[in-house]
Amino acid sequence: MVSNPTPQRQLRAHRPERTAARVLNTAEHHAWLARHLTDRDRWLCRMLFEHHVLTSTQIIDIAFTGRRGANLRLRNLYQWGVLHRFQPHRDRGSHPMHYVLDTAGAVAIAREDGIDPKELGYSREREIGRAFSLQLAHTVGCNGLFTTLTRRARQPGAAGALAAWWSAARCGRHWGDIVTPDGYGRWREAGRDVEWFIEFDFGTEQLSRLAGKLARYERLAEVTGITTPVLVWLPSARREVNARSAMAEALRGLDRPARVPVATSSGEAAADPLDMAAPRWRRLDESGTAGRVALAGLPALWPGLRASAPGGGQRPAAATPAATRAEVAPPSPMPPPDPAPPWR
């Protein structure tokens, strides 16, 4: 006979207590955070400010060595109002927790850069509202292409490193008057840099619209004087075949098609659908080239191509970024060394 039954409320899922909203915005709380936030915490805030939303799995890939330590630290950052989190609905199973930047994290970024938080362009309502955005899966999927590269680069004895990763929002501020890629990246391996724009296709965009972007990439190359490969990721092999046909026709219609080097891949082209470094990229016009190459092998597809701006990944802008917000420098895609225990 059970004489002391467990109350129902104790059977519910654990919900970490959060500091009250009025406390999160006080000077005392921010001063307390200054002593408790590690370099890795601050870097993670900048990554979320740049890339908007990352899953717990992606955060482990780029910043931690184990799930337990990551979960403990992320719980603390959530409790302190540095990060906010949500879990999208799924009919079967469950999605990983999704993290966005919260108020205290945004204030920390602004203060570090000597910016008034009001000029940062941060909106808590907008960030939390990403839980309902129709672009959420696209954003998370595209971010996964880059976090997979960071995970690869963090492995012992890794041959390459992700040297730059710009979000679609940053690309839009620099080149949005011409074209807005889903991201810009730079991979460094064997003393050589490879840079690219990414077009992440989820199968929802009309192929004619995707192909029409090539003319805008040609215009961007003319304005900046830089020829940059455009990598197009597609969800299936069938979609890739159809997309290649549409883009090949569009490429033939350009005045200077050599200014728009294009390679494609699909989620079925490698064991890991999001591993960009794998030998999965196939040149759009295959003349003289057979098979698929790894990310570091892209220069072999276009022997005369050279990466721009070696050493920093900073590219000249086609247009001056909008003056409506303070411009925060893009964070390094690789995490800083953080000897502090993650459970502190």
Coordinates of N, CA, C and O in Angstrom, one line a residue, residues 89-224:
H89 N 7.4 21.9 -32.7 CA 6.5 20.8 -32.6 C 6.9 19.7 -33.7 O 7.4 20.1 -34.8
R90 N 6.8 18.5 -33.3 CA 7.0 17.4 -34.3 C 6.0 16.3 -34.0 O 5.8 15.9 -32.8
D91 N 5.4 15.8 -35.1 CA 4.4 14.7 -34.9 C 4.9 13.5 -34.3 O 4.2 12.9 -33.4
R92 N 6.1 13.1 -34.6 CA 6.7 11.9 -34.1 C 8.1 12.3 -33.5 O 8.9 12.9 -34.2
G93 N 8.4 11.8 -32.3 CA 9.7 12.1 -31.8 C 9.8 13.5 -31.3 O 8.7 14.2 -31.1
S94 N 11.0 14.1 -31.2 CA 11.1 15.5 -30.8 C 12.3 16.1 -31.4 O 13.3 15.5 -31.7
H95 N 12.2 17.4 -31.7 CA 13.3 18.2 -32.2 C 14.3 18.5 -31.1 O 13.9 18.5 -29.9
P96 N 15.6 18.7 -31.4 CA 16.5 19.2 -30.4 C 16.0 20.6 -30.0 O 15.3 21.3 -30.7
M97 N 16.5 21.0 -28.8 CA 16.2 22.4 -28.3 C 16.9 23.4 -29.3 O 18.0 23.2 -29.7
H98 N 16.2 24.5 -29.6 CA 16.7 25.5 -30.4 C 17.0 26.7 -29.6 O 16.2 27.1 -28.7
Y99 N 18.1 27.4 -29.8 CA 18.5 28.5 -29.0 C 18.7 29.8 -29.8 O 19.1 29.8 -31.0
V100 N 18.2 30.9 -29.2 CA 18.4 32.2 -29.8 C 19.0 33.1 -28.7 O 19.0 32.8 -27.5
L101 N 19.4 34.3 -29.1 CA 20.0 35.3 -28.2 C 18.9 35.9 -27.4 O 17.9 36.3 -27.9
D102 N 19.1 36.0 -26.1 CA 18.2 36.7 -25.2 C 18.8 38.1 -24.8 O 19.9 38.4 -25.1
T103 N 18.0 38.9 -24.0 CA 18.3 40.3 -23.7 C 19.7 40.4 -23.1 O 20.5 41.3 -23.5
A104 N 20.0 39.7 -22.1 CA 21.3 39.8 -21.4 C 22.5 39.5 -22.3 O 23.5 40.2 -22.2
G105 N 22.3 38.6 -23.2 CA 23.4 38.3 -24.1 C 23.6 39.4 -25.1 O 24.7 39.7 -25.5
A106 N 22.5 40.0 -25.6 CA 22.6 41.1 -26.5 C 23.3 42.3 -25.8 O 24.1 43.0 -26.4
V107 N 22.9 42.6 -24.6 CA 23.5 43.7 -23.9 C 25.0 43.5 -23.7 O 25.8 44.4 -23.8
A108 N 25.4 42.2 -23.4 CA 26.8 41.9 -23.2 C 27.6 42.2 -24.5 O 28.7 42.8 -24.5
I109 N 27.1 41.8 -25.7 CA 27.7 42.1 -26.9 C 27.9 43.6 -27.1 O 28.9 44.1 -27.5
A110 N 26.8 44.4 -26.9 CA 26.8 45.8 -27.1 C 27.9 46.5 -26.2 O 28.6 47.3 -26.7
R111 N 27.9 46.1 -24.9 CA 28.8 46.8 -24.0 C 30.2 46.4 -24.4 O 31.1 47.3 -24.3
E112 N 30.5 45.2 -24.8 CA 31.9 44.8 -25.2 C 32.4 45.7 -26.4 O 33.5 46.0 -26.5
D113 N 31.5 46.0 -27.3 CA 31.8 46.8 -28.5 C 31.6 48.3 -28.3 O 31.8 49.0 -29.3
G114 N 31.3 48.7 -27.1 CA 31.1 50.1 -26.9 C 29.9 50.7 -27.6 O 29.9 51.9 -28.1
I115 N 28.8 49.9 -27.8 CA 27.7 50.3 -28.5 C 26.5 50.4 -27.6 O 26.3 49.6 -26.6
D116 N 25.7 51.4 -27.8 CA 24.4 51.5 -27.0 C 23.6 50.3 -27.4 O 23.3 50.1 -28.6
P117 N 23.1 49.6 -26.4 CA 22.2 48.4 -26.8 C 21.1 48.7 -27.7 O 20.7 47.9 -28.5
K118 N 20.6 50.0 -27.6 CA 19.4 50.4 -28.5 C 19.9 50.5 -30.0 O 19.0 50.4 -30.8
E119 N 21.2 50.6 -30.2 CA 21.7 50.8 -31.6 C 22.1 49.4 -32.2 O 22.6 49.4 -33.3
L120 N 22.0 48.4 -31.4 CA 22.5 47.1 -31.9 C 21.5 46.5 -32.9 O 22.0 45.6 -33.7
G121 N 20.3 46.9 -32.9 CA 19.3 46.3 -33.8 C 18.7 45.0 -33.3 O 18.2 44.2 -34.1
Y122 N 18.9 44.8 -32.0 CA 18.4 43.5 -31.4 C 16.9 43.7 -31.0 O 16.6 44.7 -30.4
S123 N 16.1 42.7 -31.3 CA 14.7 42.7 -30.8 C 14.4 41.3 -30.2 O 14.5 40.3 -30.9
R124 N 14.1 41.3 -28.9 CA 13.8 40.0 -28.2 C 12.6 39.4 -28.8 O 12.5 38.2 -29.0
E125 N 11.6 40.2 -29.2 CA 10.3 39.6 -29.7 C 10.6 39.0 -31.1 O 10.1 37.9 -31.4
R126 N 11.5 39.6 -31.9 CA 11.8 39.0 -33.2 C 12.6 37.7 -33.0 O 12.3 36.7 -33.7
E127 N 13.5 37.7 -32.1 CA 14.3 36.4 -31.9 C 13.5 35.3 -31.4 O 13.6 34.2 -31.9
I128 N 12.7 35.5 -30.4 CA 11.8 34.5 -29.9 C 10.8 34.1 -30.9 O 10.4 32.9 -31.0
G129 N 10.3 35.0 -31.7 CA 9.4 34.8 -32.8 C 9.9 33.8 -33.9 O 9.1 33.3 -34.7
R130 N 11.2 33.6 -33.9 CA 11.7 32.7 -34.9 C 11.1 31.2 -34.7 O 11.2 30.4 -35.6
A131 N 10.6 31.0 -33.5 CA 10.0 29.7 -33.2 C 8.8 29.4 -34.2 O 8.5 28.3 -34.5
F132 N 8.2 30.5 -34.7 CA 7.0 30.4 -35.5 C 7.3 30.7 -37.0 O 6.4 30.8 -37.8
S133 N 8.6 31.0 -37.3 CA 8.9 31.5 -38.6 C 8.9 30.3 -39.6 O 9.3 29.2 -39.4
L134 N 8.3 30.6 -40.8 CA 8.3 29.7 -41.9 C 9.7 29.4 -42.5 O 9.9 28.4 -43.2
Q135 N 10.6 30.2 -42.1 CA 12.0 30.1 -42.6 C 12.9 29.3 -41.6 O 14.1 29.2 -41.8
L136 N 12.3 28.9 -40.4 CA 13.1 28.3 -39.4 C 13.9 27.1 -39.9 O 15.1 26.9 -39.7
A137 N 13.2 26.1 -40.6 CA 13.9 24.9 -41.0 C 15.0 25.3 -42.0 O 16.1 24.6 -42.0
H138 N 14.8 26.2 -42.9 CA 15.8 26.7 -43.9 C 17.0 27.3 -43.1 O 18.1 26.9 -43.5
T139 N 16.7 28.1 -42.1 CA 17.8 28.7 -41.4 C 18.7 27.7 -40.7 O 19.9 27.7 -40.7
V140 N 18.0 26.8 -40.0 CA 18.7 25.7 -39.2 C 19.4 24.8 -40.2 O 20.6 24.4 -39.9
G141 N 18.8 24.4 -41.3 CA 19.5 23.6 -42.2 C 20.7 24.2 -42.8 O 21.8 23.5 -42.9
C142 N 20.6 25.4 -43.2 CA 21.8 26.1 -43.8 C 22.9 26.3 -42.8 O 24.1 26.1 -43.1
N143 N 22.5 26.6 -41.5 CA 23.5 26.7 -40.5 C 24.2 25.4 -40.2 O 25.4 25.3 -39.9
G144 N 23.5 24.3 -40.4 CA 24.1 23.0 -40.2 C 25.2 22.7 -41.2 O 26.1 21.9 -40.9
L145 N 25.1 23.3 -42.4 CA 26.3 23.1 -43.4 C 27.6 23.6 -42.8 O 28.6 23.0 -43.0
F146 N 27.5 24.7 -42.1 CA 28.7 25.4 -41.5 C 29.1 24.8 -40.2 O 30.3 24.6 -39.9
T147 N 28.1 24.4 -39.3 CA 28.5 23.9 -38.0 C 29.1 22.5 -38.2 O 30.0 22.1 -37.5
T148 N 28.7 21.8 -39.3 CA 29.4 20.5 -39.6 C 30.8 20.7 -40.0 O 31.7 19.9 -39.6
L149 N 31.1 21.8 -40.7 CA 32.5 22.1 -41.0 C 33.3 22.5 -39.8 O 34.5 22.0 -39.6
T150 N 32.7 23.2 -38.9 CA 33.4 23.5 -37.6 C 33.7 22.3 -36.8 O 34.8 22.1 -36.3
R151 N 32.7 21.4 -36.8 CA 32.9 20.1 -36.1 C 34.1 19.3 -36.7 O 34.9 18.8 -35.9
R152 N 34.1 19.3 -38.0 CA 35.2 18.6 -38.7 C 36.6 19.2 -38.3 O 37.6 18.5 -38.0
A153 N 36.6 20.6 -38.3 CA 37.8 21.3 -38.1 C 38.3 21.1 -36.6 O 39.5 21.3 -36.3
R154 N 37.4 20.8 -35.7 CA 37.8 20.7 -34.3 C 38.3 19.3 -33.9 O 38.7 19.0 -32.8
Q155 N 38.2 18.3 -34.9 CA 38.7 17.0 -34.6 C 40.2 17.0 -34.5 O 40.9 17.7 -35.1
P156 N 40.7 16.1 -33.6 CA 42.2 16.0 -33.5 C 42.8 15.7 -34.8 O 42.4 14.8 -35.5
G157 N 43.9 16.4 -35.2 CA 44.6 16.2 -36.4 C 43.8 16.6 -37.6 O 44.2 16.2 -38.8
A158 N 42.8 17.5 -37.5 CA 42.1 18.0 -38.6 C 43.0 18.7 -39.6 O 43.9 19.5 -39.2
A159 N 42.7 18.5 -40.9 CA 43.5 19.1 -41.9 C 43.1 20.5 -42.3 O 43.9 21.3 -42.9
G160 N 41.8 20.8 -42.0 CA 41.3 22.1 -42.5 C 40.7 22.9 -41.4 O 40.5 22.4 -40.2
A161 N 40.3 24.1 -41.7 CA 39.6 25.0 -40.7 C 38.7 25.9 -41.4 O 39.0 26.4 -42.5
L162 N 37.6 26.2 -40.8 CA 36.6 27.2 -41.3 C 37.1 28.6 -40.9 O 37.1 28.9 -39.7
A163 N 37.5 29.3 -41.9 CA 38.1 30.6 -41.6 C 37.1 31.8 -41.6 O 37.4 32.8 -41.0
A164 N 35.9 31.6 -42.3 CA 34.9 32.7 -42.3 C 33.6 32.0 -42.5 O 33.4 31.0 -43.3
W165 N 32.6 32.6 -41.9 CA 31.2 32.2 -42.1 C 30.3 33.4 -41.9 O 30.2 34.0 -40.8
W166 N 29.7 33.9 -43.0 CA 28.8 35.0 -42.9 C 27.4 34.5 -43.1 O 27.1 33.7 -43.9
S167 N 26.5 35.1 -42.3 CA 25.0 34.8 -42.4 C 24.4 35.4 -43.6 O 25.0 36.4 -44.2
A168 N 23.2 35.0 -44.0 CA 22.5 35.6 -45.1 C 22.2 37.0 -44.8 O 22.2 37.9 -45.7
A169 N 21.9 37.3 -43.5 CA 21.6 38.7 -43.1 C 22.8 39.6 -43.4 O 22.7 40.8 -43.9
R170 N 24.0 39.2 -43.0 CA 25.2 40.0 -43.3 C 25.4 40.1 -44.8 O 25.8 41.2 -45.3
C171 N 25.3 39.0 -45.5 CA 25.4 39.1 -47.0 C 24.4 40.1 -47.6 O 24.8 40.8 -48.5
G172 N 23.2 40.1 -47.0 CA 22.2 41.0 -47.5 C 22.6 42.4 -47.3 O 22.3 43.3 -48.1
R173 N 23.2 42.7 -46.1 CA 23.6 44.1 -45.8 C 24.7 44.6 -46.7 O 24.8 45.8 -47.0
H174 N 25.5 43.7 -47.2 CA 26.6 44.1 -48.1 C 26.3 44.0 -49.6 O 26.7 44.8 -50.4
W175 N 25.5 43.0 -50.0 CA 25.3 42.8 -51.4 C 23.8 42.7 -51.8 O 23.5 42.3 -52.9
G176 N 22.9 42.9 -50.8 CA 21.5 42.7 -51.0 C 20.9 43.5 -52.1 O 19.8 43.2 -52.6
D177 N 21.6 44.6 -52.6 CA 21.0 45.4 -53.7 C 21.2 44.6 -55.0 O 20.6 45.0 -56.0
I178 N 22.0 43.6 -55.0 CA 22.2 42.8 -56.2 C 21.7 41.4 -56.0 O 20.9 40.9 -56.7
V179 N 22.2 40.7 -54.9 CA 21.8 39.3 -54.7 C 22.1 39.0 -53.2 O 23.0 39.6 -52.6
T180 N 21.3 38.2 -52.6 CA 21.5 37.8 -51.2 C 21.8 36.3 -51.1 O 20.8 35.5 -51.1
P181 N 23.0 35.9 -51.0 CA 23.3 34.4 -50.8 C 22.7 34.0 -49.4 O 22.5 34.8 -48.5
D182 N 22.6 32.7 -49.3 CA 22.2 32.1 -48.0 C 23.4 32.1 -47.0 O 23.2 31.8 -45.8
G183 N 24.6 32.4 -47.5 CA 25.7 32.4 -46.6 C 27.0 32.6 -47.5 O 27.0 32.3 -48.7
Y184 N 28.1 33.0 -46.8 CA 29.4 33.0 -47.4 C 30.4 32.3 -46.5 O 30.3 32.5 -45.3
G185 N 31.2 31.5 -47.1 CA 32.2 30.8 -46.3 C 33.6 30.7 -46.9 O 33.8 31.0 -48.1
R186 N 34.5 30.4 -46.0 CA 35.9 30.3 -46.5 C 36.5 29.1 -45.7 O 36.5 29.1 -44.5
W187 N 37.1 28.2 -46.4 CA 37.7 27.0 -45.9 C 39.2 27.0 -46.1 O 39.6 27.3 -47.3
R188 N 40.0 26.8 -45.1 CA 41.5 26.8 -45.3 C 42.0 25.4 -45.0 O 41.8 24.8 -44.0
E189 N 42.8 24.9 -46.0 CA 43.4 23.6 -45.9 C 44.6 23.5 -46.8 O 44.7 24.0 -47.9
A190 N 45.7 22.9 -46.2 CA 47.0 22.8 -46.9 C 47.5 24.1 -47.4 O 48.0 24.2 -48.5
G191 N 47.3 25.1 -46.6 CA 47.9 26.4 -47.0 C 47.1 27.2 -48.1 O 47.6 28.2 -48.6
R192 N 45.9 26.7 -48.4 CA 45.2 27.3 -49.5 C 43.7 27.6 -49.0 O 43.1 26.8 -48.3
D193 N 43.2 28.7 -49.4 CA 41.9 29.2 -49.1 C 40.9 28.9 -50.2 O 41.2 29.1 -51.4
V194 N 39.7 28.4 -49.8 CA 38.6 28.2 -50.8 C 37.4 29.0 -50.2 O 37.1 28.8 -49.1
E195 N 36.9 29.9 -51.0 CA 35.7 30.6 -50.6 C 34.5 30.3 -51.5 O 34.7 29.9 -52.7
W196 N 33.3 30.6 -51.0 CA 32.1 30.3 -51.8 C 30.9 31.0 -51.2 O 30.9 31.4 -50.0
F197 N 29.9 31.1 -52.1 CA 28.6 31.5 -51.6 C 27.8 30.2 -51.6 O 28.0 29.3 -52.4
I198 N 26.8 30.1 -50.7 CA 26.0 28.9 -50.6 C 24.5 29.3 -51.0 O 24.0 30.4 -50.5
E199 N 23.9 28.5 -51.8 CA 22.5 28.6 -52.0 C 21.9 27.3 -51.5 O 22.1 26.2 -52.0
F200 N 21.1 27.4 -50.4 CA 20.6 26.2 -49.7 C 19.1 26.0 -50.2 O 18.2 26.8 -49.8
D201 N 18.9 25.1 -51.0 CA 17.5 24.8 -51.6 C 16.8 23.7 -50.8 O 17.4 22.6 -50.7
F202 N 15.7 24.0 -50.3 CA 14.9 23.0 -49.5 C 13.8 22.4 -50.3 O 13.0 21.7 -49.8
G203 N 13.8 22.6 -51.7 CA 12.8 22.0 -52.5 C 11.5 22.8 -52.6 O 10.6 22.3 -53.3
T204 N 11.5 24.0 -52.0 CA 10.3 24.8 -52.0 C 10.3 25.9 -53.0 O 9.3 26.5 -53.4
E205 N 11.5 26.3 -53.5 CA 11.7 27.4 -54.4 C 11.5 26.9 -55.9 O 12.0 25.8 -56.2
Q206 N 10.9 27.7 -56.7 CA 10.8 27.4 -58.1 C 12.2 27.4 -58.7 O 13.0 28.3 -58.5
L207 N 12.4 26.3 -59.5 CA 13.8 26.2 -60.1 C 14.1 27.4 -61.1 O 15.2 27.8 -61.2
S208 N 13.1 27.9 -61.7 CA 13.3 29.1 -62.5 C 13.8 30.3 -61.7 O 14.7 31.0 -62.2
R209 N 13.3 30.4 -60.5 CA 13.8 31.5 -59.7 C 15.3 31.2 -59.2 O 16.1 32.1 -59.2
L210 N 15.5 30.0 -58.9 CA 16.9 29.6 -58.5 C 17.9 29.9 -59.6 O 18.9 30.4 -59.4
A211 N 17.5 29.5 -60.8 CA 18.4 29.7 -62.0 C 18.5 31.2 -62.3 O 19.6 31.6 -62.8
G212 N 17.5 31.9 -62.0 CA 17.6 33.4 -62.3 C 18.6 34.1 -61.5 O 19.0 35.2 -61.8
K213 N 19.0 33.5 -60.3 CA 20.0 34.2 -59.5 C 21.4 34.2 -60.1 O 22.2 35.0 -59.7
L214 N 21.6 33.4 -61.1 CA 23.0 33.3 -61.7 C 23.3 34.6 -62.4 O 24.4 35.1 -62.3
A215 N 22.3 35.3 -63.0 CA 22.5 36.6 -63.6 C 22.9 37.6 -62.6 O 23.7 38.5 -62.8
R216 N 22.3 37.5 -61.4 CA 22.7 38.5 -60.3 C 24.1 38.2 -59.8 O 24.8 39.1 -59.4
Y217 N 24.5 36.9 -59.7 CA 25.8 36.6 -59.3 C 26.8 37.1 -60.3 O 27.9 37.5 -59.9
E218 N 26.5 37.1 -61.6 CA 27.4 37.6 -62.6 C 27.5 39.1 -62.4 O 28.6 39.7 -62.5
R219 N 26.4 39.8 -62.1 CA 26.5 41.3 -61.8 C 27.3 41.6 -60.6 O 28.1 42.5 -60.6
L220 N 27.2 40.7 -59.5 CA 28.0 40.9 -58.3 C 29.5 40.8 -58.6 O 30.3 41.6 -58.1
A221 N 29.8 39.8 -59.4 CA 31.3 39.6 -59.8 C 31.8 40.8 -60.5 O 32.9 41.2 -60.4
E222 N 31.0 41.4 -61.4 CA 31.4 42.6 -62.1 C 31.6 43.8 -61.2 O 32.6 44.5 -61.4
V223 N 30.7 44.0 -60.3 CA 30.8 45.1 -59.3 C 32.0 45.0 -58.4 O 32.7 45.9 -58.1
T224 N 32.2 43.8 -57.8 CA 33.2 43.6 -56.8 C 34.6 43.3 -57.4 O 35.6 43.4 -56.8

